[in-house]
Short mmCIF file of N, CA and C in Angstrom, two decimals:
data_model
loop_
_atom_site.label_atom_id
_atom_site.label_comp_id
_atom_site.label_asym_id
_atom_site.label_seq_id
_atom_site.Cartn_x
_atom_site.Cartn_y
_atom_site.Cartn_z
N LEU A 13 28.97 10.22 -42.96
CA LEU A 13 27.71 10.93 -42.71
C LEU A 13 26.54 9.94 -42.81
N ILE A 14 26.55 9.11 -43.85
CA ILE A 14 25.46 8.14 -44.05
C ILE A 14 25.47 7.12 -42.90
N LEU A 15 26.68 6.69 -42.52
CA LEU A 15 26.80 5.72 -41.44
C LEU A 15 26.25 6.30 -40.14
N LEU A 16 26.56 7.56 -39.89
CA LEU A 16 26.10 8.22 -38.68
C LEU A 16 24.58 8.24 -38.64
N LYS A 17 23.97 8.58 -39.78
CA LYS A 17 22.51 8.62 -39.86
C LYS A 17 21.93 7.23 -39.60
N LYS A 18 22.54 6.23 -40.20
CA LYS A 18 22.06 4.86 -40.03
C LYS A 18 22.14 4.45 -38.57
N ASN A 19 23.26 4.79 -37.92
CA ASN A 19 23.47 4.46 -36.52
C ASN A 19 22.40 5.12 -35.65
N ASN A 20 22.13 6.38 -35.92
CA ASN A 20 21.13 7.11 -35.14
C ASN A 20 19.75 6.48 -35.30
N SER A 21 19.40 6.13 -36.52
CA SER A 21 18.08 5.53 -36.75
C SER A 21 18.01 4.18 -36.05
N ASN A 22 19.14 3.45 -36.05
CA ASN A 22 19.20 2.17 -35.36
C ASN A 22 18.93 2.34 -33.88
N LYS A 23 19.56 3.36 -33.28
CA LYS A 23 19.40 3.60 -31.85
C LYS A 23 17.95 3.94 -31.52
N SER A 24 17.34 4.80 -32.33
CA SER A 24 15.94 5.20 -32.07
C SER A 24 15.03 3.97 -32.23
N TRP A 25 15.37 3.11 -33.20
CA TRP A 25 14.59 1.89 -33.44
C TRP A 25 14.67 0.98 -32.22
N LEU A 26 15.90 0.84 -31.69
CA LEU A 26 16.09 0.00 -30.50
C LEU A 26 15.33 0.58 -29.32
N ARG A 27 15.37 1.91 -29.20
CA ARG A 27 14.68 2.57 -28.10
C ARG A 27 13.17 2.30 -28.19
N ALA A 28 12.65 2.38 -29.41
CA ALA A 28 11.21 2.15 -29.62
C ALA A 28 10.86 0.71 -29.24
N ILE A 29 11.71 -0.22 -29.61
CA ILE A 29 11.46 -1.63 -29.29
C ILE A 29 11.48 -1.84 -27.78
N ARG A 30 12.46 -1.19 -27.11
CA ARG A 30 12.55 -1.33 -25.66
C ARG A 30 11.29 -0.78 -25.00
N ARG A 31 10.82 0.36 -25.54
CA ARG A 31 9.62 0.97 -24.97
C ARG A 31 8.43 0.02 -25.14
N LYS A 32 8.33 -0.58 -26.31
CA LYS A 32 7.22 -1.52 -26.58
C LYS A 32 7.32 -2.72 -25.64
N LEU A 33 8.53 -3.24 -25.47
CA LEU A 33 8.72 -4.40 -24.61
C LEU A 33 8.36 -4.08 -23.18
N SER A 34 8.76 -2.90 -22.71
CA SER A 34 8.46 -2.52 -21.32
C SER A 34 6.95 -2.38 -21.15
N SER A 35 6.27 -1.78 -22.13
CA SER A 35 4.82 -1.62 -22.02
C SER A 35 4.13 -2.99 -22.06
N ILE A 36 4.66 -3.90 -22.88
CA ILE A 36 4.08 -5.25 -22.97
C ILE A 36 4.27 -5.99 -21.64
N SER A 37 5.47 -5.86 -21.05
CA SER A 37 5.73 -6.54 -19.78
C SER A 37 4.84 -5.97 -18.69
N LYS A 38 4.63 -4.65 -18.71
CA LYS A 38 3.75 -4.02 -17.72
C LYS A 38 2.34 -4.57 -17.89
N TYR A 39 1.89 -4.67 -19.14
CA TYR A 39 0.55 -5.17 -19.44
C TYR A 39 0.41 -6.62 -18.95
N LEU A 40 1.45 -7.43 -19.21
CA LEU A 40 1.41 -8.83 -18.79
C LEU A 40 1.38 -8.93 -17.27
N LYS A 41 2.14 -8.06 -16.60
CA LYS A 41 2.16 -8.07 -15.13
C LYS A 41 0.78 -7.75 -14.58
N SER A 42 0.16 -6.72 -15.13
CA SER A 42 -1.18 -6.33 -14.65
C SER A 42 -2.17 -7.45 -14.95
N LEU A 43 -2.03 -8.09 -16.10
CA LEU A 43 -2.91 -9.20 -16.47
C LEU A 43 -2.73 -10.34 -15.46
N ASN A 44 -1.48 -10.64 -15.13
CA ASN A 44 -1.17 -11.70 -14.18
C ASN A 44 -1.78 -11.39 -12.82
N MET A 45 -1.67 -10.12 -12.39
CA MET A 45 -2.22 -9.71 -11.09
C MET A 45 -3.73 -9.93 -11.09
N SER A 46 -4.40 -9.51 -12.16
CA SER A 46 -5.86 -9.64 -12.22
C SER A 46 -6.24 -11.13 -12.23
N MET A 47 -5.45 -11.96 -12.90
CA MET A 47 -5.73 -13.39 -12.94
C MET A 47 -5.59 -13.99 -11.54
N GLU A 48 -4.55 -13.55 -10.82
CA GLU A 48 -4.34 -14.05 -9.45
C GLU A 48 -5.50 -13.63 -8.56
N LYS A 49 -5.96 -12.40 -8.73
CA LYS A 49 -7.10 -11.91 -7.93
C LYS A 49 -8.34 -12.75 -8.22
N MET A 50 -8.55 -13.07 -9.49
CA MET A 50 -9.70 -13.87 -9.88
C MET A 50 -9.61 -15.26 -9.26
N SER A 51 -8.42 -15.86 -9.30
CA SER A 51 -8.25 -17.20 -8.75
C SER A 51 -8.42 -17.15 -7.22
N ASP A 52 -8.01 -16.04 -6.60
CA ASP A 52 -8.18 -15.90 -5.15
C ASP A 52 -9.66 -15.80 -4.81
N GLY A 53 -10.41 -15.14 -5.67
CA GLY A 53 -11.84 -14.95 -5.43
C GLY A 53 -12.59 -16.28 -5.45
N HIS A 54 -12.16 -17.21 -6.28
CA HIS A 54 -12.86 -18.48 -6.41
C HIS A 54 -12.49 -19.48 -5.33
#
């Protein structure tokens, strides 16, 4: 029972990390796009 609970919390923790990573990558992509636009403007 304890192991099952630990496993479940581990999975949710991994899911949260994946969500954070995906949001960070999205943010970096948008940042990169804006940087490219700025360099194109100059």
